[in-house]
PDB file of C-alpha atoms in Angstrom:
ATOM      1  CA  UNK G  58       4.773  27.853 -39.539  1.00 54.00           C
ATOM      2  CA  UNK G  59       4.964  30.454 -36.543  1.00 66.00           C
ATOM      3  CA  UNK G  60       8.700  31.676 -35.717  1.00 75.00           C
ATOM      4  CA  UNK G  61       9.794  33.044 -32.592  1.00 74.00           C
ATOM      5  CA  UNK G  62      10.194  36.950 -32.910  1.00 85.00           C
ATOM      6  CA  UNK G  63      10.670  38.298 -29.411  1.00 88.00           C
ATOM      7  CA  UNK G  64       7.251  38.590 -28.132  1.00 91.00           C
ATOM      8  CA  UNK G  65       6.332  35.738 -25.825  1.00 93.00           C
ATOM      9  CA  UNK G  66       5.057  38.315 -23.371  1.00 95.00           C
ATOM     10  CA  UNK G  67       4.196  41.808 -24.140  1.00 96.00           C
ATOM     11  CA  UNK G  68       3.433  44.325 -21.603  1.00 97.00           C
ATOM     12  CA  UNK G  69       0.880  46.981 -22.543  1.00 97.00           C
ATOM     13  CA  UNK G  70       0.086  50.313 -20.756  1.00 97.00           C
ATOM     14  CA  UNK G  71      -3.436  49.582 -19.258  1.00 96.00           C
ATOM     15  CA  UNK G  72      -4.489  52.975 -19.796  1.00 98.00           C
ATOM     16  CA  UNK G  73      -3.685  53.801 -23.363  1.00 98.00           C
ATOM     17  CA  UNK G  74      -2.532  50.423 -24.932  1.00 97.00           C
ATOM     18  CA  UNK G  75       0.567  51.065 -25.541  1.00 98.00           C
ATOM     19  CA  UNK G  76       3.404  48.094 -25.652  1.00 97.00           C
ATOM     20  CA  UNK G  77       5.661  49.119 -22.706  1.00 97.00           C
ATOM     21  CA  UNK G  78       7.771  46.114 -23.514  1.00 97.00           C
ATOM     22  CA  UNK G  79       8.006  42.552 -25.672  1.00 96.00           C
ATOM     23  CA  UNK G  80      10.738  40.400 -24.576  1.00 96.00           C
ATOM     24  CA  UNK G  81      10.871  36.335 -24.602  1.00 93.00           C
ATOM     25  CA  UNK G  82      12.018  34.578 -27.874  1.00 90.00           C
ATOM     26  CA  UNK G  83       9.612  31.713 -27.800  1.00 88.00           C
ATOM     27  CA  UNK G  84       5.938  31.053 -29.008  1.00 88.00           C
ATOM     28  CA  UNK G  85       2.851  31.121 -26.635  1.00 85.00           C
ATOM     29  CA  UNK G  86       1.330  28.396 -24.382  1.00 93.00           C
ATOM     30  CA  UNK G  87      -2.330  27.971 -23.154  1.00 95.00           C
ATOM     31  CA  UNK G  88      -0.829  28.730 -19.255  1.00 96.00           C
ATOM     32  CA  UNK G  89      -1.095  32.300 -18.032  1.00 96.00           C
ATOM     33  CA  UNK G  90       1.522  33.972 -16.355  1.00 97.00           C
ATOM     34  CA  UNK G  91       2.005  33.461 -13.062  1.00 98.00           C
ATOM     35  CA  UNK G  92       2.921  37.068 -10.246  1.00 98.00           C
ATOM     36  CA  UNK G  93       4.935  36.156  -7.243  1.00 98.00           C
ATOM     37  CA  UNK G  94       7.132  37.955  -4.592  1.00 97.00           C
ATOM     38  CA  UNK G  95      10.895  36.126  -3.995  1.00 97.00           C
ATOM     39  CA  UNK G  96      13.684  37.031  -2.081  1.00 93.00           C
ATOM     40  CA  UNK G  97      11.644  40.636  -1.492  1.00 94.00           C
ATOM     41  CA  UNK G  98      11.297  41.159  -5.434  1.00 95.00           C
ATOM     42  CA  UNK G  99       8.409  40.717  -7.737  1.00 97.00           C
ATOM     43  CA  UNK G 100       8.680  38.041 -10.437  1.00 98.00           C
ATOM     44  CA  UNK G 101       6.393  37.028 -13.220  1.00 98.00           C
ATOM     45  CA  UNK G 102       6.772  33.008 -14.692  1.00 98.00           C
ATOM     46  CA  UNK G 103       5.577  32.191 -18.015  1.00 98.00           C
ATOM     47  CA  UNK G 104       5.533  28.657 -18.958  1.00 97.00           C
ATOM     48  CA  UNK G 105       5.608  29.259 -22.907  1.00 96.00           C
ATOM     49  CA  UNK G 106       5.821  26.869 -25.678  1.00 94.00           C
ATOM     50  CA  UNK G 107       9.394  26.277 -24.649  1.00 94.00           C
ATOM     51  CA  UNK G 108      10.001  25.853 -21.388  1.00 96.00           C
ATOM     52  CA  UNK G 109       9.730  28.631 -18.364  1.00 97.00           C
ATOM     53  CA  UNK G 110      10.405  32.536 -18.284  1.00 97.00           C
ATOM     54  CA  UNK G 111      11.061  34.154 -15.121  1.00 97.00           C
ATOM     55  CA  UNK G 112      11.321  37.925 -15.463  1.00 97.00           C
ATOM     56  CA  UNK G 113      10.463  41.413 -13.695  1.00 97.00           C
ATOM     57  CA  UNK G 114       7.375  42.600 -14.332  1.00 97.00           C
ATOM     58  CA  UNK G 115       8.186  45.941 -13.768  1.00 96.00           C
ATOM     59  CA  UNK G 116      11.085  46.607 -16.245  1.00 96.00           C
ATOM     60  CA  UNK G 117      10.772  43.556 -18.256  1.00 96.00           C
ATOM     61  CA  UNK G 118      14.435  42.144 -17.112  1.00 96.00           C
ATOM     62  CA  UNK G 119      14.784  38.294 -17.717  1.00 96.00           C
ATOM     63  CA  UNK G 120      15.952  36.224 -15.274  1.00 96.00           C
ATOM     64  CA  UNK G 121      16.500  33.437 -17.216  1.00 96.00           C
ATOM     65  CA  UNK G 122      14.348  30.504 -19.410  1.00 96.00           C
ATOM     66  CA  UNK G 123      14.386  27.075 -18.306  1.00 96.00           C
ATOM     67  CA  UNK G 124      13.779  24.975 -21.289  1.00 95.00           C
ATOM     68  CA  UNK G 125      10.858  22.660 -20.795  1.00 95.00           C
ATOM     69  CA  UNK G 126       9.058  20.780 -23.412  1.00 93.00           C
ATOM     70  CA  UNK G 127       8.498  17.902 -25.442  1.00 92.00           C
ATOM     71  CA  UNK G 128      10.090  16.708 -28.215  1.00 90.00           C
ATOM     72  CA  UNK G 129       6.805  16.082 -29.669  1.00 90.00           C
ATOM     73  CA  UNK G 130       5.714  18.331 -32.496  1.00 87.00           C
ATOM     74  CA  UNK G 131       2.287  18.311 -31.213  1.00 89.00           C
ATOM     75  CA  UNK G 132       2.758  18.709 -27.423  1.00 93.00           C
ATOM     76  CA  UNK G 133       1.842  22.053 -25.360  1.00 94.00           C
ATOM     77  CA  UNK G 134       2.272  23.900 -22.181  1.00 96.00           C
ATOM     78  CA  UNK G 135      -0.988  24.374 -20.620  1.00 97.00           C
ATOM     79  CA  UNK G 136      -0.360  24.087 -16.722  1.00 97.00           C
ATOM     80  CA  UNK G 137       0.104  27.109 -14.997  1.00 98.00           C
ATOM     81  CA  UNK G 138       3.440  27.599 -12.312  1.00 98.00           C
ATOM     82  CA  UNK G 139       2.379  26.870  -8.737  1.00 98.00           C
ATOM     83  CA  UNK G 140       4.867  29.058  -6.522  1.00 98.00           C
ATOM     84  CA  UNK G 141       5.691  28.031  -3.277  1.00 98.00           C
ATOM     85  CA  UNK G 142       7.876  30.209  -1.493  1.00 97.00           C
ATOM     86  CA  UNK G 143      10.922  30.213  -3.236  1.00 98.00           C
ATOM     87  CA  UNK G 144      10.284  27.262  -5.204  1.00 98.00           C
ATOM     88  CA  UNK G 145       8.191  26.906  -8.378  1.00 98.00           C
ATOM     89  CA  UNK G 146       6.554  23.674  -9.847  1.00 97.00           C
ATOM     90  CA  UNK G 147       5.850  23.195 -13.467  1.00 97.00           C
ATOM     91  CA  UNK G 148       4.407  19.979 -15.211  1.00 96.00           C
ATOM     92  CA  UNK G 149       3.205  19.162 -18.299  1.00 95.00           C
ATOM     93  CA  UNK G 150       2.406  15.480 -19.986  1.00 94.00           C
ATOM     94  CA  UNK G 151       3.752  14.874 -22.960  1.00 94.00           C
ATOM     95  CA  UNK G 152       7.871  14.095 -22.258  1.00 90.00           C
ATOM     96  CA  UNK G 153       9.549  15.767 -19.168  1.00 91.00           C
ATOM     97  CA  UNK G 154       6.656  15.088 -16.905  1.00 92.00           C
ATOM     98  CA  UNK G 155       7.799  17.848 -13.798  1.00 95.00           C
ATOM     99  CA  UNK G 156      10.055  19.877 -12.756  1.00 95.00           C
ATOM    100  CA  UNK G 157      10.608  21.498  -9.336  1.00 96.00           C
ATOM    101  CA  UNK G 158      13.065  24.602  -9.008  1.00 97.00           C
ATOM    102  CA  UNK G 159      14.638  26.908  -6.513  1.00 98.00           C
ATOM    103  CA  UNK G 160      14.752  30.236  -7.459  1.00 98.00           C
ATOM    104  CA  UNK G 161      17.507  32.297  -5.895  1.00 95.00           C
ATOM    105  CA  UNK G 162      18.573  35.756  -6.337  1.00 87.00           C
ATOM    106  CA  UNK G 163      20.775  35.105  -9.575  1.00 81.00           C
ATOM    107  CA  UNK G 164      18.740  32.143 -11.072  1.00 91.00           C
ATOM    108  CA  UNK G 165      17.755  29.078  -9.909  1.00 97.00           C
ATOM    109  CA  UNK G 166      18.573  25.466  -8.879  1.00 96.00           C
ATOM    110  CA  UNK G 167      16.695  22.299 -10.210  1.00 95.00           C
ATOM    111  CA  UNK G 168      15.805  20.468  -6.837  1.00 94.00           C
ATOM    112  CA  UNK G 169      13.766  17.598  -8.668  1.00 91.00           C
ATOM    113  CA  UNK G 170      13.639  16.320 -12.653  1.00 88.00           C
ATOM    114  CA  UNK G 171      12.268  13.791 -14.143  1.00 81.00           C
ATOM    115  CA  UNK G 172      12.932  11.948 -17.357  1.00 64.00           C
ATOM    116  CA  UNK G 173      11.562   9.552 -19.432  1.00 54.00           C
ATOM    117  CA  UNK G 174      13.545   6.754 -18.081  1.00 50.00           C
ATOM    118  CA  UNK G 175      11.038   6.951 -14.858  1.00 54.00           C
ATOM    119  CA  UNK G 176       7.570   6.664 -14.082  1.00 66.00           C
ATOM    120  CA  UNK G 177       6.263  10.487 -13.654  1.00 83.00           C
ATOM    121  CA  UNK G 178       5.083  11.368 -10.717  1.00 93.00           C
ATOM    122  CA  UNK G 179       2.771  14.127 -12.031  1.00 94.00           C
ATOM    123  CA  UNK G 180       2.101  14.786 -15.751  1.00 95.00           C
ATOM    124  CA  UNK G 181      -0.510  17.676 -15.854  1.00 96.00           C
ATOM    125  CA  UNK G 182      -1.934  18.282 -19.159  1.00 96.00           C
ATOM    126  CA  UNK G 183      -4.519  21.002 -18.660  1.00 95.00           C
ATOM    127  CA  UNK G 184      -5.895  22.058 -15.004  1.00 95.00           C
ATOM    128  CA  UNK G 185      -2.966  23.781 -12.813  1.00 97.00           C
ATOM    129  CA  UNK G 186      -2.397  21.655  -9.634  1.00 97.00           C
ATOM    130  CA  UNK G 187      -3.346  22.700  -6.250  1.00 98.00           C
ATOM    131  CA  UNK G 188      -1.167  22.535  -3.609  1.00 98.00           C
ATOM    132  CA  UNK G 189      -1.912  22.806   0.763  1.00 98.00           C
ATOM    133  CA  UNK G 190      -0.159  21.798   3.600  1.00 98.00           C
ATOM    134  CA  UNK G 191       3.280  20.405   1.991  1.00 98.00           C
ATOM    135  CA  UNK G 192       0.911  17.953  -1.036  1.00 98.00           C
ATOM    136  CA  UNK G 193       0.022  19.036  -4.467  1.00 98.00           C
ATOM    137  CA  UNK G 194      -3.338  17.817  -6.251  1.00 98.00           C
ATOM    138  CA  UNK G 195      -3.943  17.337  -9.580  1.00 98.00           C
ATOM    139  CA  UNK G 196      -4.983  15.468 -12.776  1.00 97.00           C
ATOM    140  CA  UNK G 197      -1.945  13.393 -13.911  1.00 96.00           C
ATOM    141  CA  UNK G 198      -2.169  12.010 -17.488  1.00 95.00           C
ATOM    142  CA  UNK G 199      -2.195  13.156 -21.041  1.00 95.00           C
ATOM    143  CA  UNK G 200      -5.357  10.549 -22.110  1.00 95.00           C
ATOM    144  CA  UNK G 201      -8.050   9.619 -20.706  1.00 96.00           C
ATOM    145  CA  UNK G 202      -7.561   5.780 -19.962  1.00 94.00           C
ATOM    146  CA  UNK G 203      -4.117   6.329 -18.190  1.00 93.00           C
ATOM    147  CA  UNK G 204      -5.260  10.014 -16.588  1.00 96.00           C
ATOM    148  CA  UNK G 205      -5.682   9.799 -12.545  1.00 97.00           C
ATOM    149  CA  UNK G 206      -6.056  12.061 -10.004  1.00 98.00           C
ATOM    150  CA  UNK G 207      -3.189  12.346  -7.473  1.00 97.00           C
ATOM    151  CA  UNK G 208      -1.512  13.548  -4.334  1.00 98.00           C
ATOM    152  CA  UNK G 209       1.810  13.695  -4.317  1.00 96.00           C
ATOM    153  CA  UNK G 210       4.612  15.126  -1.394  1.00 96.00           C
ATOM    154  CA  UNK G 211       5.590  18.597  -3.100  1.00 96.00           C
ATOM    155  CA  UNK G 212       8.910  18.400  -2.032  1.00 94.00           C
ATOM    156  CA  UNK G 213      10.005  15.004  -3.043  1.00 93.00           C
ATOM    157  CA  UNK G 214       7.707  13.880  -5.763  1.00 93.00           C
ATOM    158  CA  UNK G 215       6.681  11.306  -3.691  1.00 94.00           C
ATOM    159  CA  UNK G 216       2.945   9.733  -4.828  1.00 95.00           C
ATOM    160  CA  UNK G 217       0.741   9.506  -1.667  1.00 97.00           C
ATOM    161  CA  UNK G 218      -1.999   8.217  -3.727  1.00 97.00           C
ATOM    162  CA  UNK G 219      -3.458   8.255  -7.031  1.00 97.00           C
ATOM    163  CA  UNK G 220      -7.149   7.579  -8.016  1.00 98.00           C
ATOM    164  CA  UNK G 221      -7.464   5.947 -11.608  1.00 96.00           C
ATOM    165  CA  UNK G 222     -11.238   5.374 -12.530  1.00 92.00           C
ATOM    166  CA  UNK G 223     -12.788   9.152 -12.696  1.00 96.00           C
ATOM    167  CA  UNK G 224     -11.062  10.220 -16.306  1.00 96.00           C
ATOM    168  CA  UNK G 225      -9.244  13.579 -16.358  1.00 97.00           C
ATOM    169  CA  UNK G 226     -10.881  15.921 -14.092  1.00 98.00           C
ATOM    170  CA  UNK G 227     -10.255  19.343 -12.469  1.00 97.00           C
ATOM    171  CA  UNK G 228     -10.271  20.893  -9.434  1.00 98.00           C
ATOM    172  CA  UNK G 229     -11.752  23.858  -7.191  1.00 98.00           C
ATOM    173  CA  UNK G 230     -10.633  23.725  -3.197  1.00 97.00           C
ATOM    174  CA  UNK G 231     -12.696  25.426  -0.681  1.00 96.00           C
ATOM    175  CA  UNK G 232     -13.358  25.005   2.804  1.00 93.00           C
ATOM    176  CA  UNK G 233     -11.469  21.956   3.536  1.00 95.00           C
ATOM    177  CA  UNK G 234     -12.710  19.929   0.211  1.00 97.00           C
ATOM    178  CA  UNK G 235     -12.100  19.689  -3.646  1.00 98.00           C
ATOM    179  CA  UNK G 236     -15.215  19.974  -5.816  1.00 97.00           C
ATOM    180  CA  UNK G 237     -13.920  17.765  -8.492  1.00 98.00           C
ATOM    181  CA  UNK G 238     -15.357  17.553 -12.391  1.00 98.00           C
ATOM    182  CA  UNK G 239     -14.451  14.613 -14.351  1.00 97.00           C
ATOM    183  CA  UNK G 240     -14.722  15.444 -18.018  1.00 97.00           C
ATOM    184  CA  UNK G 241     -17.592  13.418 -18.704  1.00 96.00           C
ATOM    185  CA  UNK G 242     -19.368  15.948 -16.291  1.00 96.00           C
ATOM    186  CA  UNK G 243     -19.358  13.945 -12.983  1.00 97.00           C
ATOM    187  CA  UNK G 244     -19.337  16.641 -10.380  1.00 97.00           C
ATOM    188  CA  UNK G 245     -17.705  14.775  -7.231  1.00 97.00           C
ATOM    189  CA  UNK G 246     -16.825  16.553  -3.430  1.00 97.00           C
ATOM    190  CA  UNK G 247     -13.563  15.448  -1.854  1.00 98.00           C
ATOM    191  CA  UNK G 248     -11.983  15.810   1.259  1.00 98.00           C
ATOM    192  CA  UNK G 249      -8.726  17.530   1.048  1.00 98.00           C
ATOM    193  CA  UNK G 250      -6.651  14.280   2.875  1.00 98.00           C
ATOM    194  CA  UNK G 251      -3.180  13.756   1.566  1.00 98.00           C
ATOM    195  CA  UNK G 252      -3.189   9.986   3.348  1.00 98.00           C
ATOM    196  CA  UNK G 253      -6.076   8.627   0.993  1.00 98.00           C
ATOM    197  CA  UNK G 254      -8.309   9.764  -2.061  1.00 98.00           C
ATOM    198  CA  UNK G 255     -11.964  10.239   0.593  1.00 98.00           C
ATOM    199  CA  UNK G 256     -14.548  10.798  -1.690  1.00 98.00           C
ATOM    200  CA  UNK G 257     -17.803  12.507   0.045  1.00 97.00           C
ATOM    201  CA  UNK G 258     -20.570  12.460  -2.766  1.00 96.00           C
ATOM    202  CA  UNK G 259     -20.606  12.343  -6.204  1.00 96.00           C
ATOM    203  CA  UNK G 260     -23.503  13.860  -8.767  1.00 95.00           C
ATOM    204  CA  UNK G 261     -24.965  13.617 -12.555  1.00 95.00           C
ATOM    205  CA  UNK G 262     -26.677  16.628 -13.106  1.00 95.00           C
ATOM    206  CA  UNK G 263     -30.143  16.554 -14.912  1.00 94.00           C
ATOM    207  CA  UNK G 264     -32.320  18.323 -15.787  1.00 91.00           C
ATOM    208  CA  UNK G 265     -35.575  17.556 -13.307  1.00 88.00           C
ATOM    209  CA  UNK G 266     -38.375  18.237 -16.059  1.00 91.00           C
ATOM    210  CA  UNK G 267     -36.628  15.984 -18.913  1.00 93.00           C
ATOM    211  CA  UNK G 268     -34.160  13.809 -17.140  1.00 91.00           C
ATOM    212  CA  UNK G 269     -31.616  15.087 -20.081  1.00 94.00           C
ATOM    213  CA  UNK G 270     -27.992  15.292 -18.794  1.00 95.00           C
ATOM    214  CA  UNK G 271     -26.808  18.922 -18.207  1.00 96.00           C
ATOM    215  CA  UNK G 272     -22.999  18.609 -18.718  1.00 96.00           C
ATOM    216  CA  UNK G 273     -22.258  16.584 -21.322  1.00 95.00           C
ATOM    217  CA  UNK G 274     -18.257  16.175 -22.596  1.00 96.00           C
ATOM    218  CA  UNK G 275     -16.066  17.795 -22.975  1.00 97.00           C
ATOM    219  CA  UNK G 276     -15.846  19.229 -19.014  1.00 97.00           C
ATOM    220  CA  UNK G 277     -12.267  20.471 -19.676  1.00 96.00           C
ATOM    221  CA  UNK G 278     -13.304  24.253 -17.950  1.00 95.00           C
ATOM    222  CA  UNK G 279     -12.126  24.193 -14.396  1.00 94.00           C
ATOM    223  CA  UNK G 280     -15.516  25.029 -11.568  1.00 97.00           C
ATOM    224  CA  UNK G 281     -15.408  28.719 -10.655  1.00 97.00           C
ATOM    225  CA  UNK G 282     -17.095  29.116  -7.151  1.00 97.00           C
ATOM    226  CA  UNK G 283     -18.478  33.434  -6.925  1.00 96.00           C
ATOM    227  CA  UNK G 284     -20.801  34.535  -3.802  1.00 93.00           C
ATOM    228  CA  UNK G 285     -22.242  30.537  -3.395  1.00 93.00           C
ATOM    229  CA  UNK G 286     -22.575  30.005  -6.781  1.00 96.00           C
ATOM    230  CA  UNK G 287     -21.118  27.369  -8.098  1.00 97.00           C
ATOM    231  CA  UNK G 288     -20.216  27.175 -12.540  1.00 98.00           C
ATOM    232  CA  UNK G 289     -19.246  24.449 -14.257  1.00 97.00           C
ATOM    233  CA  UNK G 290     -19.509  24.050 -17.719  1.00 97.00           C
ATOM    234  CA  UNK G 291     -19.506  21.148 -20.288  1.00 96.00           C
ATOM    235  CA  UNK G 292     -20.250  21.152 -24.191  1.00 95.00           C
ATOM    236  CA  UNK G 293     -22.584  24.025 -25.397  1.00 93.00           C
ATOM    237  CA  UNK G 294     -23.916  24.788 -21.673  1.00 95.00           C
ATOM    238  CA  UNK G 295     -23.022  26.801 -18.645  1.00 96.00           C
ATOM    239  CA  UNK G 296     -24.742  25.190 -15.587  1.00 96.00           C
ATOM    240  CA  UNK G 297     -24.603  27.401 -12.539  1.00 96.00           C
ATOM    241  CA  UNK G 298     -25.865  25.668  -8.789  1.00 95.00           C
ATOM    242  CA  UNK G 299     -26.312  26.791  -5.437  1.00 93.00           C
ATOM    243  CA  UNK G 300     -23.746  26.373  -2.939  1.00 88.00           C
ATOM    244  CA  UNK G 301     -24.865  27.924  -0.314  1.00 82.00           C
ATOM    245  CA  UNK G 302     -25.482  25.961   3.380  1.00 76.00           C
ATOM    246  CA  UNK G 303     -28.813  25.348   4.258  1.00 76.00           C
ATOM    247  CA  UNK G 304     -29.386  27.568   7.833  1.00 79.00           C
ATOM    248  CA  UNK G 305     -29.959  25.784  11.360  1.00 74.00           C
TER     249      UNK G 305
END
């Protein structure tokens, strides 16, 4: 089995490859790391196997590790860290559910835990959660049956709605709405509404000479929107579609 050897994150010199620096005695995660400016200084967060690693990115100084994971064998850190202001959000969906922290200049406060004793109010397990205007959005659940999409108050956990019936899905917000893909390759736009789940439209996408579905599961890839053009992808195909408005 892998062991820990100091190199959860390794810097390399983009120009000639060389490691600058390895530092981080934990294993990797599927998140990525996560660049933010604090308190006027640059910090990088890595939520690895084990919990979070805030550090300079610069010089490679740790900040500290805030251990977050389950105690299942088989769980994993895929979320990424959603930094707001001073305060960084990290979720996963296997035991501790979310975590909210303060960062400060020496270390951090927890502002919100949760623990198994409650009912979670976000458990991400793959797509990093989106937050506007005071909510965050996201996918809470680690199966399908009991996944849901949900709004909750960023600052207090609090669930302004949740929407169970469209499996695990992920998200992509632009211009006031969430184009939302359920993993069985429902492509869905949303309003961005933190008072109720407002569902616009909702598509299957076919293929117009054989009627044969385009996106077929898994849809775990989150949609990338690039110049009006819109990619989502599903098992063994990349489906790109015009999203550009129509002119007056």
């Amino acid at each position: 089995s892998l062991k820990p050897n100091g190199s959860a994150v390794v810097a390399f010199n983009k120009h000639t490859g060389k490691v600058v620096y390895k530092i981080g005695d934990n294993l990797a995660s599927y998140a990525s790391p996560v660049l933010a400016t604090i308190h006027d200084r640059r910090y990088c967060f890595v939520l690895a196997r084990g919990g979070l690693l805030a550090f300079e990115p610069k010089s490679g100084k740790i900040d500290f590790h805030f251990p977050f994971r389950s105690e299942d064998v088989e769980s994993v850190n895929a979320s990424n860290p959603v930094v707001v202001g001073d305060h960084v959000f990290i979720s996963e969906c296997y035991g501790p559910g979310s975590v909210l922290l303060k960062i400060k200049t020496r270390g951090f406060d927890v502002v919100r835990e949760e623990s198994k004793k409650f009912k979670k109010s976000m458990a991400i397990h793959w797509m990093t959660p989106i937050y506007h205007d005071g909510y965050l959005y996201g996918c809470s659940g680690r199966n399908t049956p009991e996944a849901s999409l949900r709004c909750i108050e960023f600052a207090t956990g609090k669930v302004m709605w949740s929407e169970p019936r469209l499996t695990r899905t992920s998200l992509l917000m632009v211009d006031g709405h969430f184009i939302c893909l359920g993993e069985e390759g429902t492509l869905r736009l949303l309003k961005v509404n933190p008072n109720k789940f407002e569902e616009v439209s909702s598509v299957e996408l076919k293929d117009p000479r054989t009627g044969e579905s385009l996106l077929d599961y898994p849809c775990w890839a989150a949609p990338i929107l690039s110049n009006g053009l819109l990619y989502v992808r599903g098992e063994e195909r990349l489906v790109c579609l015009e999203l550009i408005p129509a002119k007056k």
